[in-house]
Amino acid sequence: MATAQYLEVYAGIPEERDLIRSRLIENAYRLMQSPDGLHALLPTLYSSMLGISTMVRAAAAKTLGKLSERRREDVPDLMYEAYTAMLSDPYVIVHSAAAEALFRIDLPPGLRARAQNAIGRLVDGYAVSRQDDGRLLEFMDLYLRRFATEAQLQGQLGTFFVALLEKLKPELIADKLRSLRRLLRHVEGFADLVVKVLADPQITEYREEDLMRTLNDLPVAAIQKLLPQLEAIASAAQGPRSLPANLVETLTRTGAWSEAVRINEAIYAKIPDTTERRPLKLRVNLDRLAAKYEEAIALGHLNALPALAREWRETEAQIEIDRKQHEKRRRPFPDIPGPH
Amino acid sequence: MKNAAVLSQTFPARISATEALIESVATRTDNASELRQAADALDRVGPLYGRASTAEVYAAFAELLRTVALLIEWRTAILTAQADTERFLRAAKAQYQLWLTDYGKVEAAAALVRASAGIDAVKSIEEVGAVCGAIARTPLPLGVFADDSGVPHSRAQQDSEKQEKPEPSELAVAFLRFVIDGVPAAETHFLTPGEAHDLEVEVRVSRWPEQANTLRLTPVTIEPRSSYDFPDFTFARPSGDAPFRMEQRQRAMLRVPQGLQARPFEFKYAAAFEPTGPEEPVVVGQRSLRIEGIDIRQAAMTGYPGIDAKILKVRDHLRSEALINAADLNNVLTVLIPLASLAARTLQDALFKEATGEAYFQSEVRNELRRIPTIASELEEHAQAGGGITDLSFCGIRIELKFEPKKTLALVDCTAFAEQAVSYVVATGKRVGILCVLDHSPKAAAAFPADAGIDVLIVNPTKQAPVYIVVVLIQGNLARPSDLSR
């Protein structure tokens, strides 16, 4: 019933009212959740893909991408053929919408090469013009996820994509690093790219978690080549304690004990020994001691361990004393829950 | 990754474990229970770590301590003259093998694997201290922040969670076959437009959902409803045990014919149980019907059924190639039809009896093509491409003509002429061209069917960039049939 009404309304809208037509087409997927709905609306969607309005064509691509997986499986190949042609549409609004939908659409085997060529051309075109690096990055991401094989990525293709990424602004690639890491983490130069982004304090302020996950997924050998840069980033960090502490985790995973110790020493030294800052300084001292403990083990200095263990326990005791001593001052309203 | 520091909670367990290990290096130490307590403490704190690999290393370390505890018990049992001491060593080695199965290939635990390699070789109690020392000298990664991922870290935790998830039994509808007018549906099936045809479907259903009364198969297509009449198939709940095999026959009809350039109609059958429930069936098997609605009898292309069928085959082949665009395909077909017709007429009417050479052949072909209204003025002669001069050209589609006066050719022999055609094609930025060859050699045998002289040659100039050459081999200068009887 709703489908019939939809079709009746849509048929009554003049061709030139393409804004409202595109809105209706863009939402058509809501009525296409059953085979019946798909059957009823697919001819309209198909003709929208071939229409003269760029807005309506783009809306049709979006709707195809929004269909549920089961319904997309029910769509005939001819529909996907028309959709694939939109990937080569000269209008930005159309090929961008089609490319975005391709993240979800699994094309029939006969059309994959055609889609791959189209996305490859978009990457080439946008890489040359550099007029819209955001879209370029989207197309690169799409190409890598959908078409690049492992063998290709280990060859020239991977190098080509990393070289392209190097030309883009760090704040732009920060958004995509996490999704690109799965495919490019073994490609030479990708690790440098991650460090380049990580070195930008404005990005780490809001992207730290993503960046750390990306860094931690890199091969150990790649991280080991970047130890000086990572140490410099951690030691110079001015923001919250989490970035250097996260980097210490990463460094200890790769066996960089001395770098981890130096970072913790630097952070510890920066914290003034005031009443206000003492709890933090004591906690950071625990980090420092833990790193020194593992470093001593790594160096085979087992005789240093008892002293470090003793210092650890003394610091724990100092934390407790400090907490009790300043409890009222730091929590004047004890009934209100604290941050931890 | 939640930034709640956990090192103060986790590291004391690490310190205690290391102290216990160092203590156990001395031969007379009996601290198996301390090692086990340390292992338990590590098990408790390990999952707090935010990074899975750090937690996994802690889990591996804890397990290893339990194995070491067995070695210590073995050493103590020997030193205190207990009975059946070897059971401790056997248990330690067996546990170690299990540990290797779990962690032997875990990258994060590689240092522990190396450090513990001596366990397998332990034969005397003097070697136990060395194993303890080696493990004690293995640094572990630091974890600073707590986990909020909910991802299980230890093997035991992962295994128990796997067991808790039951395997869902699949609800599947498998399309086994379509039969049209008693004949299994071909990849592309021909149906005469305007006539009713039998359409039969056979499906297998893995199980029938509780709530469902019927299973409905619906044709999904891009065509407007007015152009076809293909049926829904509705099956009522069957009796008996699953799986169910069901078939049904109905009528199907194409209401309108299609043009040569048009894709075949495509009907893809979707399956849904009614009333709908929480689960949708997985649909497998060949469920697409590609129906060719060209009526070759009513609207022949050349009037030669074999040739027409071959043209459709060439069309389907070129259409399946990603590098050939629709406009080029249409132009190729526009030229191919009269050339293929010429090949057939040459056989029927023994044309090209006295051709004098390539120039003569070219003028004949040019005249032939000019007569076609859709080609006529668009046909160019001697257009330049790739530093050479092409024979004929139609909307950028190069038509290379060849004349063979001596050697009787088969289609495969035309490969020798393909490279020249390819060089013109790629110089024009295309992927497809036409090669038309007149075999004017004296014939000592009967001709082969004209459609056997038409096909697509795929040439790979750079191995990765194929070019498609449609070849039309015309058999001229035919022997008189009566001459072949002598």
XYZ file of C-alpha atoms in Angstrom, chain A residues 34-245:
212
model
C 11.151 -7.101 1.397
C 11.325 -8.880 -1.977
C 7.926 -7.393 -2.810
C 9.083 -3.858 -2.144
C 12.247 -4.448 -4.113
C 10.264 -5.878 -6.986
C 7.920 -2.880 -7.004
C 10.534 -0.119 -6.768
C 13.483 -1.471 -8.682
C 12.313 -0.276 -12.129
C 11.933 3.251 -10.717
C 15.362 3.083 -9.126
C 16.845 1.816 -12.370
C 15.346 4.597 -14.449
C 16.583 7.095 -11.848
C 20.109 5.841 -12.386
C 19.808 6.546 -16.072
C 18.008 9.899 -15.723
C 19.308 13.326 -16.654
C 19.295 14.787 -13.151
C 22.647 14.404 -11.391
C 20.949 14.730 -8.006
C 18.555 11.926 -8.766
C 21.335 9.717 -10.149
C 23.385 10.287 -7.000
C 20.354 9.538 -4.818
C 19.773 6.269 -6.679
C 23.361 5.185 -6.001
C 22.959 6.002 -2.327
C 19.757 4.016 -2.039
C 21.325 0.968 -3.666
C 24.109 1.147 -1.100
C 21.606 1.413 1.759
C 19.702 -1.747 0.872
C 20.121 -4.584 3.333
C 22.606 -7.259 2.411
C 19.850 -9.761 1.580
C 18.067 -7.310 -0.696
C 21.309 -6.375 -2.426
C 21.776 -10.063 -3.146
C 18.340 -10.097 -4.763
C 19.168 -7.229 -7.120
C 19.696 -8.376 -10.734
C 23.077 -7.906 -12.378
C 21.627 -5.444 -14.900
C 20.997 -3.025 -12.064
C 24.596 -3.306 -10.958
C 25.704 -2.742 -14.519
C 23.919 0.611 -14.580
C 25.298 1.379 -11.138
C 28.861 0.562 -12.226
C 28.540 3.055 -15.067
C 27.869 5.757 -12.465
C 31.357 5.230 -11.064
C 32.590 6.801 -14.298
C 30.001 9.572 -14.323
C 31.688 12.914 -15.071
C 29.722 14.683 -12.317
C 31.343 14.751 -8.880
C 28.055 14.360 -7.009
C 27.263 11.186 -8.935
C 30.574 9.357 -8.945
C 31.149 10.295 -5.307
C 27.779 8.878 -4.249
C 28.380 5.752 -6.316
C 31.833 5.280 -4.818
C 30.508 5.724 -1.302
C 27.898 3.047 -1.945
C 30.584 0.682 -3.231
C 31.926 0.336 0.298
C 28.818 -1.785 0.964
C 28.009 -3.254 -2.430
C 29.485 -6.554 -3.514
C 29.393 -6.458 -7.298
C 28.844 -9.516 -9.524
C 32.192 -10.951 -10.734
C 31.705 -9.690 -14.304
C 31.524 -6.066 -13.160
C 34.346 -5.956 -10.634
C 37.065 -5.224 -13.198
C 34.971 -2.403 -14.629
C 34.429 -0.891 -11.183
C 38.100 -1.299 -10.377
C 39.074 0.574 -13.537
C 36.621 3.343 -12.705
C 37.874 3.812 -9.144
C 41.469 3.612 -10.375
C 40.714 6.425 -12.816
C 39.131 8.501 -10.046
C 42.232 8.064 -7.904
C 44.453 9.051 -10.825
C 42.298 12.043 -11.739
C 41.973 13.421 -8.220
C 45.674 12.776 -7.507
C 46.614 14.884 -10.511
C 44.121 17.720 -9.951
C 44.513 17.801 -6.116
C 41.329 19.867 -5.972
C 39.632 17.655 -3.430
C 42.012 15.615 -1.307
C 39.181 14.457 0.926
C 37.547 12.655 -1.956
C 40.894 11.410 -3.193
C 41.421 9.774 0.169
C 37.954 8.192 0.053
C 38.633 6.741 -3.395
C 42.036 5.456 -2.281
C 40.476 3.815 0.745
C 37.801 2.260 -1.453
C 40.287 0.977 -3.998
C 42.469 -0.554 -1.332
C 39.615 -2.205 0.504
C 37.749 -3.574 -2.472
C 40.272 -4.301 -5.182
C 43.878 -4.390 -4.035
C 45.320 -7.844 -3.499
C 47.986 -8.590 -0.939
C 50.517 -9.279 -3.668
C 49.771 -5.932 -5.343
C 50.094 -4.094 -2.055
C 53.488 -5.612 -1.439
C 54.532 -4.393 -4.872
C 54.279 -1.065 -6.615
C 50.651 -0.425 -5.750
C 51.327 -0.210 -2.024
C 54.298 2.096 -2.580
C 52.223 4.261 -4.935
C 49.418 4.668 -2.408
C 51.767 5.447 0.477
C 53.561 8.012 -1.690
C 50.180 9.625 -2.418
C 49.270 9.660 1.261
C 52.539 11.406 2.070
C 51.420 14.343 -0.048
C 48.209 14.846 1.917
C 47.779 16.924 5.043
C 48.224 14.980 8.308
C 44.822 16.058 9.649
C 43.196 14.538 6.585
C 44.911 11.189 6.671
C 44.450 10.908 10.441
C 40.800 10.048 9.789
C 41.683 7.154 7.529
C 44.849 5.742 9.030
C 43.006 3.260 11.165
C 41.099 1.772 8.249
C 44.143 1.858 5.972
C 46.435 0.171 8.464
C 45.088 -3.307 7.817
C 46.123 -3.064 4.176
C 49.176 -0.857 4.229
C 50.878 -1.644 7.509
C 53.512 -3.791 5.825
C 54.232 -1.233 3.096
C 57.446 0.697 3.493
C 56.791 4.291 4.433
C 53.427 3.697 6.087
C 54.952 3.608 9.568
C 56.625 6.986 8.909
C 53.240 8.321 7.936
C 51.732 7.199 11.239
C 54.545 8.853 13.158
C 54.160 12.025 11.114
C 50.520 12.248 12.172
C 51.323 11.242 15.724
C 53.806 14.102 15.969
C 51.040 16.646 15.428
C 49.716 17.577 18.908
C 46.509 19.038 17.503
C 45.648 15.689 15.941
C 46.676 13.510 18.877
C 44.483 15.608 21.112
C 41.369 14.057 19.594
C 42.702 11.096 17.603
C 45.085 9.542 20.072
C 43.169 6.300 20.466
C 42.924 5.650 16.724
C 46.537 6.556 16.161
C 47.776 4.328 18.952
C 45.779 1.385 17.622
C 47.282 2.026 14.200
C 50.790 2.267 15.616
C 50.354 -0.896 17.647
C 49.256 -2.824 14.578
C 52.479 -2.020 12.739
C 55.062 -4.769 12.468
C 57.553 -4.737 15.340
C 60.434 -4.269 12.896
C 58.792 -1.112 11.502
C 58.318 0.343 14.993
C 61.910 -0.466 15.915
C 63.103 1.724 13.032
C 61.186 4.659 14.490
C 62.305 4.507 18.103
C 64.051 7.912 18.159
C 61.011 9.662 16.677
C 58.612 7.929 19.058
C 60.807 8.752 22.031
C 60.952 12.389 20.949
C 57.143 12.557 20.588
C 56.578 10.989 23.991
C 59.173 13.130 25.745
C 57.875 16.345 24.207
C 54.178 15.634 24.863
C 52.551 18.485 26.765
C 48.986 17.255 26.950
C 47.506 14.486 29.047
C 49.733 11.696 30.359
C 48.060 9.097 28.168
C 50.097 9.659 24.996
C 53.545 9.099 26.505
C 52.220 6.229 28.614
